[in-house]
């Protein structure tokens, strides 16, 4: 039988190239996901993570082989690595974003003796490995930054399976289950495949199939099964099903050869010249690009933080699609997108540069790894098979398209380009539109995959006018997208600020292109997306102001923009009601919830006695449903500290974000507050981040990492003149 063991704890790590003979004392103990170096959140050089490091495991097998094969599976390590087991070199894997497997069977001690596994990890920006070779506007942080596991399989086993929905919108929906079986025995084998597909309401499909696999061969078999009473996966109802495949002896009895299980969902996703359709329903796609990098730990964010990013995109930002710019991302992120109904456009690693033949071969291989790894995710609706914004290369891109279509006939391909006249070999014309026209070519499925970004970088502590204009630029493109029926939608650049190379970004090597900052905390532009869903999902009012008359040109707040999904807003200064205002449908007739534009908060209306706190009340059906207040005082009221999670696992890698703010009486950050905040920790945990932290923008975050010890961790933040703030997080046995 198959068995899989997580292999993330008890690694020895050294930030240098060490021989097998190096003593364990040259290493320190770490858990995965792991970054090869912790960095400040900005103003560091990419050379700092570019080095060779060594990871080592001493282990006896968690269970005996019993005739099975044993593999070590890496989900992602940057950039290339060589694995040695008990002195045997198993070769090198090149690629930081796709999984790899090495077979250990022949070289492990199966008698309880200790095995020595060593990984030589090269985290340099190797020009022979995509995305590198040219200049790239993002950083490829080093480390074994995703999980690793040990996998036992019988010589006759399932290597992969793909569940395809067929005729889903007809009265006879089916599932085509492609099961790939490998026979590494010395004999031809006959076996039976049994499959079930079951969800919350029970069984929706099942079937069986007699198979014959010659010795040494790998074969794919298809079970074509009627799908009965299945709920289609959608944004509102992200119904998931468990597919269970049993590879059994013909005679039955005893343990089967293999049991292979995965999750999927059934939906029909189609880009057409008339727009995008999910299960036959037209949806305007509203999205943002996501880089998988985080402050301090680069790429090494654990499962919890990967999932949190999907939640932030869906719940805090309110988008319905994310593009995994510019590479395949964590399975935890994608799993969460499946669970919450967030659509995904996933693409291969790259950025403008195309290398030589060997480089292109790797890229075609990445198409294969990406599609095979992720084709059962219902959230993924499009494969990106072009190097982002690269030149045409017909032969190469015919190969990437063919590979994606061969491995997944159900999904369309896109290839993100930045020039209209580029050769169109894909199914969907995916275009980075920095001129904001949003006009599709004739009769072609069309999706805008980037806008804004470098055209208007904005920091969360930039002036009010800059932040308002940043937000309005997002509003204008979304308005154009909603106005253009034939456009499937628009995915903005980008969700979160990110660290980058010196050729890009601001003076501290951050690209301030996010609608949220690098800590995933909102700028005004975030409100544009936050107000996309209906007020029935969650009512929102956000005045895009710091509410002070000395902030803007010629004083006053003129006009005042209020982002809301309510029908109307009431605006008060102190107790005095300024008026009731409606969304600006004249300027933005197509947006679901245009911002409210209030004219008249000029200098004269704000100075003197009438300069009081601002209060905005959102109305639905004439009733108040939500409100926001902003202080007129501009003084520090409190220091706050909040953890995203109440509990962590004691696995040495689990982490949660801790957001700290200096706020007014209503809990709004003071955007120009530059106080220094320092942190103390007690209990079994480690603080990850700058400590003390000289605040900019009135808010930021550090992270709390669990150790391998359970207990309670208390973190206390302090700053001069305000009461300290504390948070306690429970760390439970993993
Ligand atoms: C695009 C590119 C993105 C990012 C963006 C900045 O051209 O595809 O990766 O660099 O510009 O606006």
XYZ file of C-alpha atoms in Angstrom, residues 25-715:
691
model
C 27.898 20.721 14.500
C 28.383 22.880 11.398
C 24.577 22.936 10.935
C 21.585 24.252 12.807
C 18.240 22.468 13.195
C 15.374 23.826 11.082
C 11.879 22.908 9.874
C 10.412 23.350 6.417
C 9.217 25.583 4.798
C 12.563 27.287 5.290
C 14.225 30.410 3.932
C 17.977 30.295 3.458
C 18.205 33.767 5.039
C 15.898 36.104 6.929
C 16.012 39.615 5.546
C 14.716 43.058 6.414
C 11.475 43.957 4.680
C 13.262 46.304 2.251
C 16.573 47.902 1.252
C 18.507 44.661 0.908
C 20.425 43.280 -2.034
C 19.305 40.196 -3.907
C 22.912 38.970 -3.659
C 22.139 38.288 0.017
C 20.060 35.179 -0.659
C 22.096 33.996 -3.617
C 24.377 31.339 -2.229
C 24.765 27.602 -1.994
C 23.498 25.980 1.154
C 23.353 22.470 2.530
C 20.394 20.673 4.065
C 20.878 17.320 5.778
C 18.603 14.677 7.274
C 19.653 11.739 9.415
C 16.755 9.328 9.591
C 15.762 5.722 9.826
C 12.865 4.697 7.619
C 9.490 5.526 9.199
C 8.298 2.063 8.066
C 9.927 -0.897 6.339
C 9.991 -0.993 2.532
C 8.343 -4.414 2.280
C 9.087 -4.570 -1.410
C 7.844 -1.059 -2.091
C 9.599 1.835 -3.772
C 10.509 4.931 -1.792
C 10.610 8.484 -3.118
C 11.434 11.845 -1.650
C 9.131 14.537 -3.059
C 10.101 18.199 -2.991
C 7.223 20.641 -3.539
C 9.513 23.582 -4.188
C 13.106 24.639 -3.491
C 14.885 27.549 -5.121
C 16.703 27.345 -7.579
C 18.414 23.991 -8.254
C 19.384 21.100 -6.046
C 21.342 17.885 -5.962
C 20.262 15.101 -3.652
C 22.598 12.491 -2.168
C 21.461 9.471 -0.169
C 24.049 7.516 1.787
C 26.732 8.834 -0.515
C 24.868 8.087 -3.787
C 24.305 11.075 -6.011
C 20.695 11.112 -7.320
C 21.177 14.010 -9.704
C 20.072 17.605 -9.978
C 16.620 19.177 -10.332
C 16.557 22.585 -11.951
C 13.574 24.808 -11.166
C 12.303 26.615 -8.102
C 8.542 26.575 -8.658
C 7.715 23.037 -9.691
C 7.855 19.776 -7.757
C 10.497 17.080 -8.121
C 10.901 13.478 -6.966
C 13.989 11.382 -6.349
C 13.865 7.630 -5.870
C 15.663 6.421 -2.749
C 14.740 2.697 -2.854
C 18.049 1.257 -4.012
C 20.216 3.138 -1.571
C 18.389 3.253 1.771
C 19.041 1.080 4.794
C 15.840 -0.766 5.489
C 16.864 -2.371 8.782
C 16.359 0.559 11.122
C 19.865 1.877 10.489
C 20.385 5.563 9.989
C 20.336 7.056 6.488
C 22.114 10.239 5.546
C 20.356 12.432 3.018
C 21.984 15.628 1.896
C 20.717 18.375 -0.395
C 23.047 20.845 -2.017
C 20.825 23.796 -2.819
C 21.982 26.422 -5.267
C 19.929 29.582 -4.704
C 21.786 31.760 -7.156
C 19.923 33.334 -10.061
C 21.169 30.711 -12.479
C 20.888 32.023 -16.040
C 20.240 28.484 -17.308
C 17.026 28.217 -15.265
C 13.810 30.172 -15.922
C 12.901 32.846 -14.971
C 16.558 33.899 -14.912
C 18.918 34.863 -17.675
C 17.703 38.427 -18.120
C 16.470 41.040 -15.692
C 13.424 40.023 -13.667
C 11.037 42.301 -11.755
C 10.743 40.070 -8.701
C 13.051 38.120 -6.433
C 13.584 34.367 -6.410
C 14.214 33.901 -2.693
C 16.256 30.823 -1.681
C 15.578 27.839 0.541
C 13.615 24.606 0.596
C 10.607 26.845 0.879
C 7.799 24.332 0.376
C 7.133 20.975 1.996
C 8.931 17.681 1.474
C 7.553 14.192 1.977
C 8.582 10.548 1.837
C 6.303 8.437 -0.342
C 6.132 4.634 -0.418
C 4.399 2.946 -3.370
C 4.035 -0.629 -4.555
C 5.865 -1.513 -7.786
C 2.407 -1.469 -9.397
C 0.886 1.889 -8.516
C -1.085 4.897 -9.648
C 1.227 7.725 -10.686
C -1.415 10.281 -11.464
C -5.116 10.821 -12.073
C -7.178 13.564 -13.664
C -10.941 13.991 -13.248
C -12.484 15.810 -16.202
C -16.035 17.074 -16.167
C -17.821 16.256 -19.455
C -21.102 17.725 -20.750
C -21.589 19.299 -17.351
C -24.305 21.684 -18.475
C -26.387 19.005 -20.193
C -28.855 16.608 -18.602
C -26.263 13.823 -18.898
C -23.125 15.098 -17.169
C -20.180 12.707 -16.875
C -16.775 12.497 -15.382
C -13.851 11.186 -17.368
C -11.276 9.883 -14.939
C -7.847 9.380 -16.531
C -5.764 7.133 -14.324
C -2.097 6.528 -15.049
C -0.646 3.302 -13.703
C 3.017 2.282 -13.621
C 4.161 -1.309 -13.492
C 7.716 -1.670 -12.186
C 7.421 -5.403 -11.556
C 9.128 -7.953 -13.800
C 5.745 -9.300 -14.954
C 2.768 -8.206 -17.014
C 0.029 -7.370 -14.540
C -3.753 -7.560 -14.598
C -5.598 -5.495 -12.061
C -8.888 -3.693 -11.472
C -9.396 0.026 -11.000
C -12.326 0.963 -8.749
C -13.226 4.637 -8.482
C -15.687 6.628 -6.423
C -16.447 10.320 -6.416
C -18.135 11.508 -3.242
C -19.027 14.820 -1.647
C -20.911 16.217 1.296
C -24.142 14.659 0.037
C -22.693 11.256 -0.744
C -21.659 9.370 -3.854
C -22.024 11.163 -7.216
C -20.110 8.768 -9.477
C -18.462 5.378 -9.418
C -17.044 2.857 -11.815
C -14.485 0.122 -12.365
C -12.193 -1.003 -15.118
C -10.065 -4.118 -15.764
C -6.543 -3.135 -16.753
C -3.518 -4.833 -18.214
C -0.085 -3.255 -17.809
C 2.948 -4.907 -19.381
C 6.085 -5.271 -17.267
C 7.982 -1.996 -17.036
C 5.194 -0.013 -18.740
C 3.132 3.026 -17.810
C -0.420 3.218 -19.155
C -3.313 5.644 -18.854
C -6.874 4.290 -18.571
C -10.082 6.264 -18.681
C -13.134 5.538 -16.586
C -16.138 7.262 -18.100
C -18.740 7.627 -15.359
C -22.140 9.320 -15.217
C -22.155 12.162 -12.696
C -25.332 12.071 -10.669
C -26.705 14.862 -8.502
C -23.387 16.653 -8.267
C -23.385 20.343 -7.384
C -21.342 22.341 -9.829
C -18.394 24.226 -8.362
C -19.010 27.975 -8.415
C -17.925 31.114 -6.621
C -20.956 30.997 -4.349
C -21.011 27.227 -3.911
C -17.478 25.907 -4.206
C -18.583 22.256 -3.985
C -15.642 19.868 -3.728
C -15.579 16.094 -4.221
C -13.155 13.446 -3.135
C -12.032 11.043 -5.818
C -10.929 7.712 -4.481
C -9.137 5.247 -6.754
C -8.359 1.742 -5.684
C -5.974 -0.362 -7.765
C -6.853 -3.888 -6.704
C -6.015 -7.507 -7.473
C -8.395 -9.103 -9.942
C -9.141 -11.753 -7.366
C -9.662 -9.127 -4.635
C -8.924 -9.920 -0.993
C -6.137 -8.475 1.121
C -4.646 -5.039 0.688
C -4.931 -3.533 -2.790
C -1.857 -2.429 -4.724
C -2.687 1.205 -4.267
C -5.275 3.684 -3.025
C -4.992 7.119 -4.573
C -7.117 10.035 -3.364
C -7.531 13.662 -4.345
C -10.008 16.515 -4.316
C -11.659 18.187 -7.249
C -14.747 20.067 -8.333
C -16.844 20.145 -11.512
C -17.510 23.300 -13.455
C -17.405 24.592 -16.988
C -15.194 27.634 -17.570
C -15.090 29.283 -20.987
C -13.554 32.427 -22.403
C -15.430 33.536 -25.525
C -15.389 36.626 -27.757
C -18.476 37.664 -25.757
C -16.768 37.386 -22.386
C -16.152 34.779 -19.701
C -18.716 32.173 -18.667
C -18.697 29.973 -15.576
C -21.267 27.176 -15.780
C -22.956 29.088 -18.564
C -23.288 32.273 -16.534
C -21.476 35.368 -17.722
C -19.138 36.804 -15.101
C -17.022 39.919 -15.316
C -13.627 38.954 -13.966
C -12.213 41.425 -11.447
C -8.796 40.471 -10.219
C -5.337 41.222 -8.971
C -1.925 39.679 -9.541
C -0.235 37.958 -6.608
C 3.471 37.393 -6.014
C 4.181 34.668 -3.470
C 6.870 36.653 -1.604
C 6.523 37.882 1.979
C 8.520 40.296 4.093
C 11.458 38.797 6.048
C 10.981 35.158 4.932
C 10.882 35.574 1.154
C 9.086 32.567 -0.298
C 9.082 30.438 2.863
C 5.555 31.119 4.114
C 3.854 28.101 5.692
C 0.475 26.649 4.740
C -1.418 28.950 7.083
C -0.046 32.103 5.445
C -0.565 30.765 1.926
C -4.213 30.158 2.735
C -4.512 33.547 4.390
C -3.453 35.272 1.145
C -6.346 33.618 -0.693
C -8.711 34.764 2.073
C -7.350 38.301 1.891
C -7.927 38.374 -1.868
C -11.469 37.056 -1.608
C -12.746 38.519 1.663
C -10.723 41.655 2.302
C -10.205 42.697 -1.314
C -13.292 41.154 -2.871
C -11.772 40.071 -6.188
C -13.095 37.026 -8.044
C -9.857 36.028 -9.812
C -6.140 36.005 -9.032
C -3.246 35.564 -11.441
C -0.304 33.665 -9.982
C 2.246 36.047 -11.445
C 4.627 34.802 -12.693
C 4.935 31.109 -11.759
C 3.052 28.161 -10.248
C 2.306 28.863 -6.583
C 1.835 26.861 -3.400
C -0.698 24.036 -3.417
C -2.030 25.421 -0.131
C -2.880 28.695 -1.824
C -4.622 26.848 -4.658
C -6.449 24.492 -2.283
C -7.824 27.497 -0.472
C -8.898 29.086 -3.772
C -10.823 25.856 -4.480
C -12.470 25.990 -1.067
C -13.579 29.623 -1.208
C -14.490 29.891 -4.897
C -11.689 32.209 -6.001
C -10.802 31.772 -9.694
C -7.158 31.407 -10.727
C -5.064 32.066 -13.811
C -1.811 30.132 -13.339
C 1.297 30.525 -15.470
C 4.825 29.213 -16.003
C 7.885 30.966 -14.553
C 9.372 33.783 -16.576
C 9.693 37.478 -17.175
C 10.349 38.914 -20.640
C 13.521 36.870 -21.255
C 13.717 33.702 -23.385
C 16.914 31.641 -23.151
C 18.531 29.077 -25.428
C 17.166 25.633 -26.366
C 17.915 23.987 -23.029
C 16.177 26.850 -21.185
C 13.128 26.499 -23.428
C 13.071 22.733 -22.872
C 12.939 23.397 -19.138
C 10.006 25.765 -19.717
C 8.073 23.178 -21.685
C 8.800 20.798 -18.809
C 7.368 23.370 -16.382
C 4.153 23.489 -18.423
C 3.943 19.742 -17.889
C 4.721 19.902 -14.161
C 2.265 22.749 -13.626
C -0.601 21.158 -15.534
C -0.106 17.703 -14.059
C 0.208 19.056 -10.526
C -2.763 21.404 -10.741
C -5.304 20.223 -13.301
C -7.662 18.893 -10.650
C -8.097 22.351 -9.092
C -11.521 23.625 -10.145
C -10.434 27.177 -9.305
C -7.906 27.209 -12.149
C -9.623 28.400 -15.312
C -6.697 29.248 -17.591
C -3.104 28.122 -18.169
C -0.473 30.743 -18.965
C 1.941 29.103 -21.373
C 4.007 32.084 -22.529
C 6.886 33.710 -20.693
C 5.248 36.856 -19.326
C 5.736 39.735 -21.792
C 8.297 37.949 -23.946
C 8.923 38.309 -27.639
C 7.317 35.966 -30.145
C 8.910 32.559 -30.592
C 6.624 30.447 -32.720
C 8.280 27.072 -32.334
C 8.645 27.433 -28.549
C 5.093 28.637 -27.987
C 3.567 26.044 -30.267
C 5.287 23.513 -28.012
C 4.033 25.037 -24.736
C 0.483 25.291 -26.068
C 0.523 21.763 -27.404
C 1.814 20.435 -24.086
C -0.949 22.154 -22.095
C -3.661 20.986 -24.498
C -2.368 17.432 -24.572
C -2.327 17.161 -20.773
C -5.543 19.088 -20.226
C -8.062 19.228 -23.065
C -10.575 20.952 -20.776
C -8.843 24.281 -20.217
C -7.967 27.118 -22.543
C -4.505 28.601 -22.712
C -3.408 32.201 -22.506
C -0.010 33.780 -22.937
C 0.566 37.132 -21.362
C 1.842 39.686 -23.856
C 2.511 43.393 -23.840
C 2.275 44.145 -27.547
C -0.972 43.821 -29.472
C 0.542 42.584 -32.713
C 2.232 39.571 -31.074
C 1.583 36.234 -32.685
C -1.590 34.746 -31.236
C -1.129 31.016 -30.674
C -3.244 30.600 -27.557
C -6.994 30.387 -26.987
C -7.369 33.595 -25.013
C -5.691 36.885 -25.847
C -4.249 37.825 -22.451
C -2.844 41.322 -22.508
C -1.026 43.677 -20.142
C -2.774 46.929 -20.914
C -0.939 49.886 -19.411
C -2.744 52.324 -21.687
C -6.040 51.370 -20.064
C -8.084 51.049 -23.235
C -9.384 47.565 -22.415
C -10.537 47.135 -26.029
C -10.359 43.542 -27.312
C -9.187 42.545 -30.771
C -12.112 41.557 -33.002
C -13.854 38.319 -32.284
C -11.238 37.033 -29.831
C -11.596 35.891 -26.220
C -9.857 38.660 -24.315
C -8.603 39.189 -20.778
C -6.617 42.124 -19.432
C -3.934 40.601 -17.235
C -2.259 43.744 -15.899
C -2.905 47.469 -15.614
C -1.520 50.357 -13.494
C 1.498 48.954 -11.582
C 4.604 50.890 -12.540
C 2.451 53.609 -14.141
C 1.654 54.965 -10.687
C 3.598 53.431 -7.784
C 2.066 54.507 -4.478
C 3.147 53.947 -0.895
C 0.673 53.525 1.941
C 2.162 56.660 3.505
C 2.181 58.752 0.326
C 0.112 61.913 0.289
C -3.659 61.671 0.297
C -3.833 63.095 -3.225
C -1.436 60.433 -4.527
C -3.313 57.629 -2.819
C -6.672 58.885 -4.060
C -5.392 59.120 -7.633
C -3.932 55.605 -7.292
C -7.376 54.353 -6.287
C -9.130 56.256 -9.070
C -6.822 54.749 -11.675
C -8.007 51.326 -10.570
C -11.601 52.586 -10.682
C -11.221 53.868 -14.247
C -9.832 50.625 -15.625
C -12.505 48.563 -13.901
C -15.169 50.927 -15.236
C -13.771 50.449 -18.743
C -13.710 46.689 -18.242
C -17.340 46.597 -17.088
C -18.277 48.913 -19.956
C -16.723 46.626 -22.551
C -19.059 43.642 -22.835
C -16.642 41.571 -24.893
C -13.775 41.877 -22.414
C -13.721 38.964 -19.996
C -12.358 41.162 -17.254
C -9.277 42.845 -15.905
C -6.636 41.739 -13.425
C -4.721 44.655 -11.908
C -1.067 44.988 -11.054
C -1.041 44.073 -8.224
C -2.373 42.833 -4.896
C 0.673 43.347 -2.660
C 3.867 45.422 -2.793
C 6.895 43.201 -3.388
C 10.679 43.147 -3.098
C 12.504 43.360 -6.385
C 15.782 43.933 -8.210
C 17.441 47.339 -8.283
C 16.249 48.055 -11.827
C 12.677 48.272 -10.600
C 10.971 49.520 -7.517
C 11.503 52.580 -5.398
C 14.769 53.570 -3.733
C 14.385 50.711 -1.264
C 13.870 47.993 -3.901
C 10.191 47.567 -3.222
C 7.750 47.843 -6.102
C 5.009 49.904 -4.512
C 2.483 48.648 -7.043
C 0.170 46.885 -4.617
C -3.287 47.976 -3.593
C -2.020 46.611 -0.286
C 1.451 47.041 1.139
C 4.027 44.282 1.535
C 2.393 43.279 4.855
C -0.970 42.882 3.065
C -2.415 46.009 4.700
C -4.671 48.233 2.588
C -3.934 51.440 0.727
C -6.893 53.485 -0.557
C -6.797 51.515 -3.816
C -7.755 48.397 -1.869
C -11.166 49.981 -1.292
C -11.902 49.773 -5.022
C -11.874 45.970 -4.790
C -13.283 45.756 -1.281
C -16.451 47.453 -2.541
C -16.952 45.142 -5.555
C -19.115 42.537 -3.754
C -22.643 43.501 -2.762
C -23.456 45.055 0.588
C -25.323 41.845 1.395
C -21.936 40.061 1.451
C -20.521 42.724 3.774
C -21.381 46.421 3.732
C -18.389 48.759 3.405
C -17.836 52.506 3.696
C -14.300 53.838 3.324
C -13.605 57.553 3.150
C -10.419 57.997 1.123
C -8.949 60.704 3.306
C -6.738 61.187 6.328
C -9.206 63.960 7.281
C -7.092 66.982 7.882
C -7.331 70.272 6.052
C -3.578 70.777 5.851
C -2.934 67.622 3.813
C -4.002 68.726 0.368
C -3.194 71.352 -2.181
C -5.058 74.590 -1.319
C -6.332 72.896 1.869
C -9.557 71.031 2.494
C -10.645 67.653 1.178
C -11.978 68.519 -2.204
C -13.511 66.360 -3.530
C -13.968 63.737 -0.837
C -14.187 60.210 -2.266
C -16.047 57.605 -0.291
C -15.762 54.014 -1.480
C -18.851 52.037 -0.659
C -21.118 49.245 -1.805
C -24.083 50.807 -0.018
C -26.872 52.562 -1.917
C -26.190 55.913 -0.269
C -24.016 57.461 2.393
C -24.770 60.067 5.012
C -21.860 62.328 5.832
C -21.521 64.045 9.207
C -19.037 66.506 10.647
C -19.369 66.013 14.366
C -23.114 65.939 14.972
C -23.875 68.100 11.998
C -25.174 66.293 8.924
C -23.592 67.481 5.719
C -25.931 65.558 3.507
C -26.891 62.244 1.942
C -24.935 61.304 -1.181
C -25.206 58.673 -3.889
C -22.526 56.841 -5.874
C -21.117 58.744 -8.845
C -22.976 56.849 -11.579
C -22.483 59.669 -14.005
C -18.719 59.174 -14.128
C -18.820 55.392 -13.663
C -22.096 54.107 -15.095
C -20.952 50.481 -15.417
C -19.245 49.747 -12.111
C -21.367 47.704 -9.690
C -20.585 50.165 -6.878
C -18.984 53.412 -7.993
C -17.417 55.646 -5.324
C -19.332 58.578 -3.901
C -17.814 61.948 -4.772
C -18.597 64.729 -2.308
C -17.795 68.276 -3.312
C -17.650 71.075 -0.814
C -15.232 70.062 1.921
C -13.121 73.069 1.115
C -10.892 74.942 3.489
C -13.732 77.249 4.523
C -15.994 74.429 5.469
C -13.399 72.739 7.631
C -11.471 75.361 9.584
C -12.358 76.795 12.937
C -15.201 75.395 14.926
C -16.600 73.344 12.077
C -13.474 71.160 11.826
C -14.727 68.131 13.652
C -14.593 64.369 13.316
C -15.868 62.877 10.082
C -18.555 60.217 10.224
C -19.839 58.329 7.209
C -22.894 56.080 7.453
C -23.718 53.552 4.721
C -27.402 53.096 3.903
C -29.200 50.173 2.299
C -32.964 50.573 1.765
C -32.634 53.839 3.663
C -31.373 51.998 6.755
C -27.888 52.439 8.274
C -25.838 49.234 7.872
C -22.250 50.311 8.483
C -20.331 53.389 9.520
C -16.836 54.790 9.719
C -15.468 57.647 11.785
C -12.193 59.527 11.338
C -10.707 61.711 14.024
C -9.933 65.376 13.452
C -7.301 65.391 16.194
C -4.271 63.790 14.531
C -2.823 62.570 17.809
C -1.715 59.098 18.783
C -4.448 57.449 20.772
C -3.327 53.844 21.148
C -0.873 51.181 20.055
C -2.643 48.007 18.924
C -1.333 44.522 18.178
C -3.371 41.773 16.491
C -2.455 38.235 15.492
C -4.173 36.663 12.476
C -4.467 33.387 14.391
C -5.160 32.369 17.965
C -3.266 29.113 17.707
C -0.247 27.684 15.881
C 1.216 24.217 15.495
C 4.455 23.353 17.243
C 6.226 22.184 14.094
C 8.985 24.778 13.992
C 7.669 26.382 10.792
C 4.100 27.505 11.423
C 3.714 31.265 11.492
C 1.143 33.989 11.933
C 1.195 37.654 11.072
C 1.063 40.190 13.894
C -0.182 43.563 12.756
C 0.656 46.602 14.860
C -0.813 50.042 14.467
C -0.721 53.440 16.041
C -4.306 54.592 15.822
C -6.752 57.413 16.489
C -9.736 57.107 18.832
C -11.636 55.141 16.164
C -8.910 52.623 15.389
C -7.720 54.227 12.135
C -3.979 54.163 11.600
C -2.166 57.494 11.781
C -0.570 57.354 8.348
C 2.366 59.645 9.033
C 3.252 58.321 12.441
C 6.935 57.334 12.582
C 7.234 56.108 16.165
C 9.570 53.265 16.948
C 7.804 50.118 18.144
C 9.683 47.381 19.958
C 8.629 43.838 20.787
C 9.219 41.368 23.574
C 8.321 37.711 23.463
C 7.836 35.140 26.179
C 7.094 31.465 25.722
C 8.010 29.017 22.953
C 8.001 31.245 19.853
C 10.334 33.271 17.677
C 9.729 36.773 16.349
C 10.480 37.169 12.667
C 10.978 40.730 11.509
C 12.682 43.970 12.392
C 12.712 44.634 16.126
C 12.547 47.492 16.990
C 10.521 48.609 14.006
C 10.617 52.285 12.987
C 7.067 52.666 11.817
C 6.111 54.318 8.550
C 2.512 54.556 7.461
C 1.107 54.034 10.950
C 0.979 50.247 10.589
C 3.147 47.261 9.713
C 3.580 43.629 10.717
C 6.006 41.207 12.211
C 5.515 37.447 12.285
C 5.429 34.917 15.067
C 6.931 31.516 14.337
C 6.249 28.447 16.448
C 9.128 26.362 17.723
C 8.759 22.602 18.211
C 7.588 23.147 21.788
C 3.948 23.583 22.736
C 2.827 26.296 25.127
C 1.599 29.868 25.257
C 3.463 32.689 23.594
C 2.895 36.287 24.576
C 4.133 39.108 22.404
